XYZ file of C-alpha atoms in Angstrom:
556
model
C 20.064 -22.842 23.598
C 17.714 -23.314 20.642
C 14.673 -23.608 22.866
C 15.731 -20.543 24.833
C 16.300 -18.580 21.610
C 12.873 -19.372 20.175
C 11.204 -18.623 23.493
C 12.982 -15.287 23.585
C 11.885 -14.497 20.033
C 8.301 -15.519 20.845
C 8.308 -13.286 23.912
C 9.765 -10.423 21.862
C 7.215 -10.905 19.057
C 4.318 -10.937 21.513
C 5.210 -7.884 23.522
C 6.630 -5.548 20.868
C 3.451 -6.212 18.909
C 1.011 -5.902 21.783
C 2.363 -2.746 23.412
C 1.832 -0.530 20.361
C -0.639 -2.534 18.272
C -3.600 -0.137 18.575
C -1.585 2.906 17.511
C -0.162 0.807 14.678
C -3.671 -0.204 13.651
C -4.717 3.450 13.508
C -1.592 4.341 11.503
C -2.028 1.401 9.123
C -5.735 2.140 8.659
C -5.116 5.817 7.913
C -2.197 4.992 5.628
C -4.295 2.494 3.686
C -7.024 5.106 3.202
C -4.318 7.562 2.079
C -3.712 5.499 -1.052
C -6.933 7.164 -2.236
C -6.180 10.519 -0.682
C -7.026 12.604 -3.749
C -10.031 10.455 -4.652
C -11.481 10.964 -1.162
C -10.844 14.703 -1.423
C -12.665 14.805 -4.744
C -15.668 12.948 -3.285
C -15.852 15.378 -0.365
C -16.298 18.299 -2.786
C -19.611 17.562 -4.537
C -19.754 21.135 -5.857
C -17.079 20.302 -8.459
C -18.248 16.838 -9.487
C -19.601 18.154 -12.776
C -16.496 20.263 -13.447
C -13.698 17.707 -13.234
C -11.645 17.431 -16.388
C -11.630 14.427 -18.659
C -8.332 15.520 -20.268
C -5.759 16.299 -17.617
C -3.161 18.459 -19.397
C -4.912 20.756 -21.847
C -3.828 23.279 -24.424
C -5.162 26.027 -22.136
C -1.942 26.155 -20.095
C -1.124 29.682 -21.247
C -4.603 30.920 -20.412
C -4.689 29.142 -17.037
C -1.404 30.723 -15.990
C -2.557 34.188 -17.008
C -5.926 33.864 -15.277
C -4.358 32.291 -12.205
C -1.875 35.111 -11.784
C -4.651 37.700 -12.141
C -6.861 35.905 -9.618
C -4.091 35.503 -7.029
C -2.994 39.118 -7.462
C -6.525 40.208 -6.639
C -7.291 37.848 -3.756
C -3.888 37.210 -2.128
C -1.488 40.105 -2.820
C 0.235 39.755 0.572
C 0.445 35.964 0.768
C 3.683 34.129 1.559
C 3.475 32.152 -1.662
C 1.154 31.325 -4.557
C 0.475 27.908 -6.031
C -1.194 27.128 -9.322
C -2.065 23.423 -9.419
C -2.828 22.023 -12.854
C -5.113 19.030 -13.442
C -3.546 15.577 -13.098
C -4.857 12.024 -13.317
C -5.807 11.935 -9.629
C -6.629 15.624 -9.134
C -8.646 16.368 -12.263
C -9.292 20.028 -11.524
C -7.500 23.362 -11.682
C -6.899 25.151 -8.383
C -5.280 28.335 -7.114
C -3.848 28.298 -3.600
C -1.858 30.475 -1.272
C -0.448 30.530 2.232
C -1.418 33.457 4.435
C 0.925 35.324 6.729
C 1.063 33.589 10.143
C -0.786 35.226 12.989
C 0.980 35.986 16.297
C 1.812 32.715 18.025
C 1.400 30.618 14.865
C 4.268 28.725 13.245
C 2.872 29.027 9.751
C -0.064 30.672 8.043
C -3.243 29.069 6.791
C -3.264 27.401 3.388
C -6.249 28.372 1.218
C -7.210 26.678 -2.037
C -9.859 27.778 -4.536
C -10.962 25.452 -7.318
C -11.693 26.816 -10.772
C -14.429 25.974 -13.235
C -13.173 24.463 -16.454
C -15.993 25.293 -18.847
C -17.059 28.857 -18.025
C -15.787 32.336 -17.246
C -16.935 31.949 -13.638
C -13.469 31.226 -12.371
C -13.719 29.882 -8.847
C -16.341 27.653 -7.294
C -17.673 28.041 -3.774
C -16.477 24.706 -2.405
C -17.274 23.487 1.106
C -14.488 23.507 3.663
C -13.255 19.931 4.152
C -10.038 18.104 5.005
C -11.001 15.296 2.657
C -8.339 12.659 2.123
C -5.699 14.934 3.628
C -7.157 14.120 7.043
C -6.216 10.437 6.709
C -2.878 11.353 5.144
C -1.884 13.579 8.085
C -3.425 11.191 10.623
C -1.097 8.510 9.272
C 2.012 10.203 10.710
C 0.875 13.342 12.591
C -1.983 11.717 14.544
C -4.182 14.545 15.861
C -4.730 16.898 18.803
C -1.001 16.949 19.571
C 2.148 18.670 18.270
C 3.341 17.150 15.000
C 6.886 16.576 16.274
C 5.597 14.569 19.262
C 3.270 12.537 17.037
C 6.054 11.700 14.591
C 8.291 10.454 17.377
C 5.440 8.261 18.646
C 4.748 6.886 15.173
C 8.460 6.258 14.575
C 8.764 4.427 17.895
C 5.767 2.239 17.034
C 7.102 1.604 13.525
C 10.395 0.363 14.910
C 8.468 -1.981 17.195
C 6.540 -3.283 14.182
C 9.755 -3.965 12.294
C 10.990 -5.974 15.284
C 7.673 -7.834 15.408
C 7.920 -8.726 11.716
C 11.497 -9.993 11.961
C 10.865 -11.977 15.147
C 7.661 -13.349 13.609
C 9.634 -14.691 10.639
C 12.145 -16.287 13.001
C 9.557 -18.121 15.127
C 7.399 -19.139 12.181
C 8.784 -22.620 11.586
C 6.020 -23.755 9.211
C 5.571 -20.539 7.274
C 4.589 -22.194 3.972
C 2.505 -24.995 5.453
C 0.509 -22.648 7.675
C -0.069 -20.354 4.715
C -2.437 -22.970 3.291
C -4.117 -23.744 6.628
C -7.216 -22.046 7.921
C -9.467 -23.779 10.408
C -12.820 -22.134 11.000
C -14.675 -22.016 14.302
C -11.672 -23.299 16.264
C -11.331 -20.406 18.694
C -7.728 -19.338 19.203
C -6.552 -21.713 16.471
C -8.685 -19.855 13.914
C -7.322 -16.472 14.979
C -3.766 -17.845 14.734
C -4.452 -19.128 11.220
C -5.932 -15.772 10.194
C -2.916 -13.990 11.680
C -0.519 -16.276 9.800
C -2.286 -15.955 6.449
C -2.623 -12.155 6.603
C 1.032 -11.891 7.646
C 2.575 -14.256 5.116
C 0.412 -13.341 2.123
C 1.583 -9.703 2.144
C 4.904 -10.188 3.977
C 7.051 -8.394 1.326
C 4.650 -5.457 1.471
C 4.724 -5.367 5.279
C 8.521 -5.298 5.351
C 8.725 -2.678 2.601
C 6.099 -0.346 4.054
C 7.554 -0.547 7.570
C 11.156 0.058 6.525
C 10.301 2.888 4.107
C 8.096 4.412 6.793
C 11.177 4.802 8.963
C 13.142 6.172 5.995
C 10.636 9.007 5.442
C 11.588 10.653 8.740
C 15.069 9.202 9.243
C 16.756 12.607 9.443
C 14.508 13.546 12.334
C 15.226 10.307 14.186
C 18.969 10.237 13.408
C 20.211 13.760 12.526
C 23.765 13.376 13.808
C 25.390 12.453 10.494
C 23.985 15.552 8.781
C 24.861 17.792 11.725
C 28.428 16.468 11.744
C 29.004 16.649 7.984
C 27.565 20.172 7.614
C 28.653 21.583 10.985
C 25.046 21.985 12.055
C 24.065 24.004 8.953
C 20.805 22.275 8.002
C 20.087 24.809 5.249
C 23.342 23.942 3.488
C 22.402 20.276 3.628
C 18.971 20.932 2.120
C 20.459 23.108 -0.613
C 22.825 20.290 -1.627
C 20.241 17.521 -1.417
C 17.482 19.452 -3.191
C 19.131 21.846 -5.625
C 16.891 24.656 -6.746
C 14.531 24.308 -3.783
C 16.481 26.208 -1.136
C 14.580 29.069 0.457
C 15.640 32.562 -0.549
C 14.726 35.334 1.877
C 12.848 38.396 0.640
C 15.005 41.451 0.063
C 12.378 43.983 1.073
C 12.730 45.810 -2.245
C 9.525 45.972 -4.270
C 9.672 44.716 -7.858
C 6.816 43.756 -10.195
C 6.256 40.073 -10.903
C 6.899 38.885 -14.443
C 3.998 37.500 -16.497
C 4.099 33.788 -15.715
C 2.968 32.636 -19.136
C 6.000 34.332 -20.686
C 8.177 31.619 -19.077
C 6.454 28.758 -20.924
C 8.817 28.763 -23.957
C 11.823 28.251 -21.663
C 9.962 25.494 -19.787
C 9.117 23.722 -23.047
C 12.713 24.030 -24.209
C 13.861 22.132 -21.114
C 11.036 19.627 -20.678
C 9.373 19.390 -24.055
C 5.746 18.231 -23.778
C 6.111 16.814 -20.261
C 2.939 17.688 -18.274
C 3.347 20.427 -15.687
C 1.852 19.692 -12.299
C 2.407 22.879 -10.306
C 3.814 26.394 -10.369
C 4.958 27.926 -7.058
C 5.722 31.622 -6.660
C 7.597 32.814 -3.554
C 8.584 36.306 -2.341
C 5.789 37.818 -4.404
C 6.485 41.292 -5.873
C 9.947 41.282 -4.317
C 13.358 41.605 -5.918
C 14.164 38.045 -4.778
C 10.933 36.483 -6.048
C 11.193 32.970 -7.483
C 8.956 31.056 -9.902
C 9.325 27.231 -9.739
C 7.791 24.812 -12.267
C 7.241 21.170 -11.280
C 6.482 18.217 -13.545
C 4.058 15.389 -12.883
C 6.267 12.509 -11.626
C 3.367 10.118 -11.120
C 4.456 7.833 -13.958
C 7.875 6.936 -12.477
C 8.945 5.061 -9.353
C 10.508 8.094 -7.747
C 9.478 11.059 -5.702
C 12.070 13.364 -7.240
C 10.857 16.935 -7.617
C 13.600 18.831 -9.427
C 12.064 22.168 -10.355
C 12.867 24.666 -13.051
C 13.465 27.877 -11.113
C 13.252 31.347 -12.659
C 13.716 34.829 -11.294
C 10.278 36.298 -10.720
C 11.491 39.739 -11.856
C 13.812 39.203 -14.827
C 12.718 35.711 -15.908
C 16.318 34.480 -15.775
C 16.592 30.701 -15.446
C 18.309 29.892 -12.133
C 18.298 26.074 -12.274
C 18.267 23.531 -15.069
C 16.437 20.310 -15.758
C 19.800 18.620 -16.245
C 20.593 19.081 -12.567
C 20.725 15.462 -11.362
C 20.494 14.447 -7.725
C 23.022 12.359 -5.886
C 22.636 8.586 -5.685
C 21.653 8.869 -2.016
C 18.954 11.427 -2.823
C 17.596 9.342 -5.700
C 17.496 6.248 -3.467
C 15.711 8.133 -0.709
C 13.126 9.542 -3.101
C 12.523 6.131 -4.648
C 11.875 4.643 -1.201
C 9.545 7.550 -0.460
C 7.640 6.843 -3.652
C 7.357 3.155 -2.768
C 5.883 4.100 0.590
C 3.314 6.517 -0.830
C 2.632 4.588 -4.091
C 2.229 7.872 -5.958
C 3.514 6.189 -9.114
C 0.893 3.422 -9.032
C -1.658 2.928 -11.781
C -5.256 2.099 -10.717
C -4.756 -1.698 -10.618
C -1.460 -1.491 -8.729
C -2.906 1.117 -6.374
C -5.801 -1.201 -5.563
C -3.251 -3.968 -4.905
C -1.442 -1.687 -2.438
C -4.822 -0.895 -0.890
C -5.574 -4.612 -0.374
C -2.112 -5.193 1.093
C -2.730 -2.291 3.478
C -5.886 -3.974 4.716
C -3.912 -7.197 5.073
C -1.663 -5.257 7.428
C -4.696 -4.082 9.399
C -5.937 -7.690 9.552
C -2.510 -8.888 10.714
C -2.486 -6.430 13.609
C -6.146 -6.987 14.523
C -5.941 -10.794 14.510
C -2.784 -10.635 16.625
C -4.532 -8.665 19.356
C -7.628 -10.883 19.173
C -5.453 -13.989 19.410
C -3.722 -12.662 22.517
C -7.051 -11.768 24.160
C -8.485 -15.216 23.336
C -5.507 -17.033 24.865
C -5.577 -14.974 28.046
C -9.327 -15.481 28.426
C -8.877 -19.242 28.015
C -6.269 -19.223 30.784
C -8.630 -17.322 33.078
C -11.728 -19.326 32.101
C -11.727 -21.425 35.275
C -11.680 -18.350 37.524
C -14.315 -16.621 35.388
C -16.650 -19.649 35.676
C -16.232 -19.491 39.449
C -17.666 -15.955 39.399
C -14.433 -13.961 39.403
C -13.965 -10.997 37.067
C -11.399 -11.129 34.247
C -8.098 -9.442 34.984
C -7.740 -5.702 34.395
C -5.240 -6.322 31.614
C -7.659 -8.577 29.745
C -10.497 -6.080 30.099
C -8.298 -3.262 28.772
C -7.154 -5.329 25.788
C -10.694 -6.428 24.921
C -11.956 -2.874 25.270
C -9.244 -1.479 23.010
C -9.904 -4.238 20.484
C -13.569 -3.319 20.281
C -12.763 0.404 20.088
C -10.193 0.271 17.308
C -11.026 -2.845 15.307
C -14.779 -2.290 15.143
C -14.774 1.446 15.847
C -12.423 2.707 13.114
C -14.725 1.737 10.194
C -17.722 3.262 11.975
C -15.790 6.472 12.704
C -14.712 6.690 9.053
C -18.298 6.417 7.836
C -19.248 9.127 10.358
C -16.554 11.369 8.817
C -18.101 10.944 5.361
C -21.612 11.594 6.661
C -20.428 14.717 8.474
C -18.907 15.946 5.218
C -22.307 15.863 3.531
C -24.674 16.676 6.399
C -22.955 19.514 8.278
C -24.077 23.004 7.140
C -21.831 24.364 4.395
C -21.603 27.762 6.136
C -20.623 26.233 9.489
C -17.645 27.803 11.266
C -14.625 25.469 11.490
C -16.546 23.010 9.382
C -13.501 20.966 8.335
C -12.415 20.581 11.946
C -15.870 19.380 12.943
C -15.673 16.690 10.283
C -12.516 15.499 12.014
C -14.160 15.875 15.423
C -17.027 13.646 14.280
C -14.489 10.904 13.528
C -12.972 11.031 17.007
C -16.304 11.553 18.763
C -17.622 8.350 17.161
C -14.448 6.496 18.113
C -14.769 7.800 21.682
C -18.387 6.650 21.904
C -17.350 3.151 20.910
C -14.614 3.338 23.546
C -17.211 4.394 26.130
C -19.356 1.406 25.170
C -16.306 -0.841 25.562
C -15.877 0.347 29.152
C -19.217 -1.234 30.090
C -19.871 -3.992 27.565
C -17.278 -5.918 25.567
C -19.425 -8.903 24.650
C -20.157 -10.213 21.163
C -23.422 -8.241 21.212
C -21.456 -4.968 21.276
C -19.231 -6.186 18.456
C -22.275 -7.096 16.388
C -23.948 -3.719 16.837
C -20.843 -1.646 16.118
C -19.981 -3.676 13.012
C -23.580 -3.528 11.816
C -23.703 0.256 12.171
C -20.414 0.576 10.279
C -21.694 -1.750 7.548
C -24.918 0.200 7.101
C -22.948 3.446 7.026
C -20.665 2.281 4.202
C -23.309 0.474 2.164
C -25.509 3.577 2.096
C -22.670 5.889 0.946
C -23.865 5.779 -2.719
C -27.349 6.797 -1.551
C -25.869 9.614 0.545
C -23.909 10.821 -2.472
C -27.008 10.719 -4.678
C -28.999 12.801 -2.195
C -26.328 15.426 -1.495
C -24.515 15.914 -4.820
C -25.563 16.877 -8.356
C -24.946 13.347 -9.646
C -25.425 9.753 -8.552
C -23.542 6.570 -9.411
C -25.418 5.934 -12.667
C -24.834 9.519 -13.846
C -21.149 9.099 -13.051
C -20.986 5.846 -15.043
C -22.579 7.523 -18.068
C -20.286 10.576 -17.825
C -17.170 8.467 -17.217
C -16.435 9.806 -13.720
C -14.792 6.549 -12.701
C -13.117 8.027 -9.637
C -16.503 8.743 -8.060
C -17.893 5.404 -9.218
C -14.917 3.579 -7.718
C -15.312 5.383 -4.397
C -18.964 4.293 -4.115
C -18.157 0.695 -5.058
C -15.267 0.388 -2.594
C -17.532 1.717 0.173
C -20.151 -0.909 -0.694
C -17.512 -3.667 -0.649
C -16.221 -2.523 2.751
C -19.783 -2.395 4.065
C -20.440 -5.919 2.796
C -17.296 -7.177 4.557
C -18.393 -5.563 7.815
C -21.893 -6.999 7.402
C -20.397 -10.459 6.909
C -18.436 -10.040 10.143
C -21.555 -8.905 11.999
C -23.599 -11.847 10.679
C -20.856 -14.304 11.707
C -20.901 -12.887 15.226
C -24.715 -13.115 15.280
C -24.468 -16.818 14.433
C -22.037 -17.360 17.299
C -24.393 -15.573 19.672
C -27.336 -17.733 18.598
C -25.272 -20.919 18.940
C -24.140 -19.973 22.433
C -27.759 -19.272 23.427
C -28.939 -22.602 21.987
C -26.189 -24.476 23.823
C -27.384 -23.158 27.162
C -29.932 -25.326 28.979
C -33.383 -23.725 29.089
C -35.078 -22.701 32.289
C -37.483 -25.685 32.230
C -34.648 -28.070 31.640
C -32.744 -26.579 34.557
C -35.823 -26.965 36.815
C -36.388 -30.557 35.660
C -32.759 -31.474 36.183
C -32.758 -29.884 39.641
C -35.909 -31.828 40.571
C -34.372 -35.064 39.352
C -31.250 -34.321 41.351
C -33.248 -33.647 44.502
C -35.287 -36.839 43.976
C -32.138 -38.875 43.478
C -30.616 -37.371 46.629
C -33.792 -38.235 48.592
C -33.844 -41.832 47.345
C -30.188 -42.214 48.227
C -30.871 -40.884 51.745
C -33.767 -43.385 52.247
C -31.609 -46.240 51.026
C -28.887 -45.254 53.454
C -31.387 -45.153 56.363
C -32.804 -48.576 55.461
C -29.304 -50.019 55.333
C -28.589 -48.598 58.792
C -31.881 -49.985 60.168
C -31.164 -53.433 58.795
C -27.788 -53.339 60.378
């Protein structure tokens, strides 16, 4: 029974991991990059690198509200909503945004954001169109080129499989602590197993937390029946109870002038004191039912709670209060959401999450490489006899090359496209995304024809060169380089360049290791002259044996 149980768990661990591992690798990779979502977005906007604030919440709040309202009234009078985003630690710039009215056939309108100068009367900069870090953030759960609802079901399905793989992996791992301290280099499948064990065990609490909270983020989409039963199918009533003050109020159709936003600041200060304000959202603009919502910066607490102060946009009457506390279930859900996104994390803790995310990528990648190595070893006899590897093995090896080696190269291509595509280009942001998938597709095309170590070496080398030269690319295409940023204290930009160099160095190390294996395999092969000499010796030995046999027969 015990042997059957462990065999069953081993089978379960192998197949639930293998069937979805490449989608999981893409999701994990994008999610890991999303820890620096705002930092990536800042890097992709070189036009504002000299304008980012050193002090995040300034005494100019009154002026920024007044100027923001005037700017939005001029440029977006018919928008669905307005958003004034104040500088924070990770978004150190002031921006004005709005959502346009949806066109026929569209579910929602386009979101437009303009970034303001901080040291001049020239209010809004002409910033290039780019998805920035939001691309990786949305890729993490919406994938791309498909409806969001379909993508989220796919990601949820794969996440559930990963949770099963983690639990079954713990069950079958009999020597979890002993193997944690074991790593044997250059041992083929044994080395990949050791790497898989170390990357799994070292960040095991993180893997369990990030997988479970990933399911929690969309649990009401996967399991809506409790809400539908408790609220008789009225989803709006559920949202109003869970998120008080954030329920949508329809426009009345009666025109009414919008109150001056800065006149609401005394009431905001009375409720929140000197707590920094992160965002102001105005809905139903110039309508009798207009609403003005103030949000605080919750980055310093382990929660994703966003309880706004809501005012009437016409009379200024306060419609919700800061004392409104959420239910225990809502607070728990928001805390789990915050753990998943790490929005509360300080720089050191965020970097720790980032490293754990790459441990997750390594866990998935080494698992697929281990499986491919074992299957190739089983088929080695047939391969030596001149037979081709099985179709399954070729598919797995091709997907490994595409996603493991191709994702870093595609990411560097995304950054290069951000700086090299013409600023005036139509659909520029989309073409940055297209460059990512085009590069990934080219690696996949290469994998269809050549999956040898030579292909791995070239793809990893190109990715390494792409990342290592990011600081040079930034110096050539932005108003400042890494040394200027060090002097001016722009540590976000400095950190981005350094992380890219570290990633490039890691890829270069992998490429050099593969190059050594290639050279060793070439040296182990007998040379052409040696093969000729050995064949001649064999023929001579065969001839001497034939003569000896004839002489023996003659003597007989």
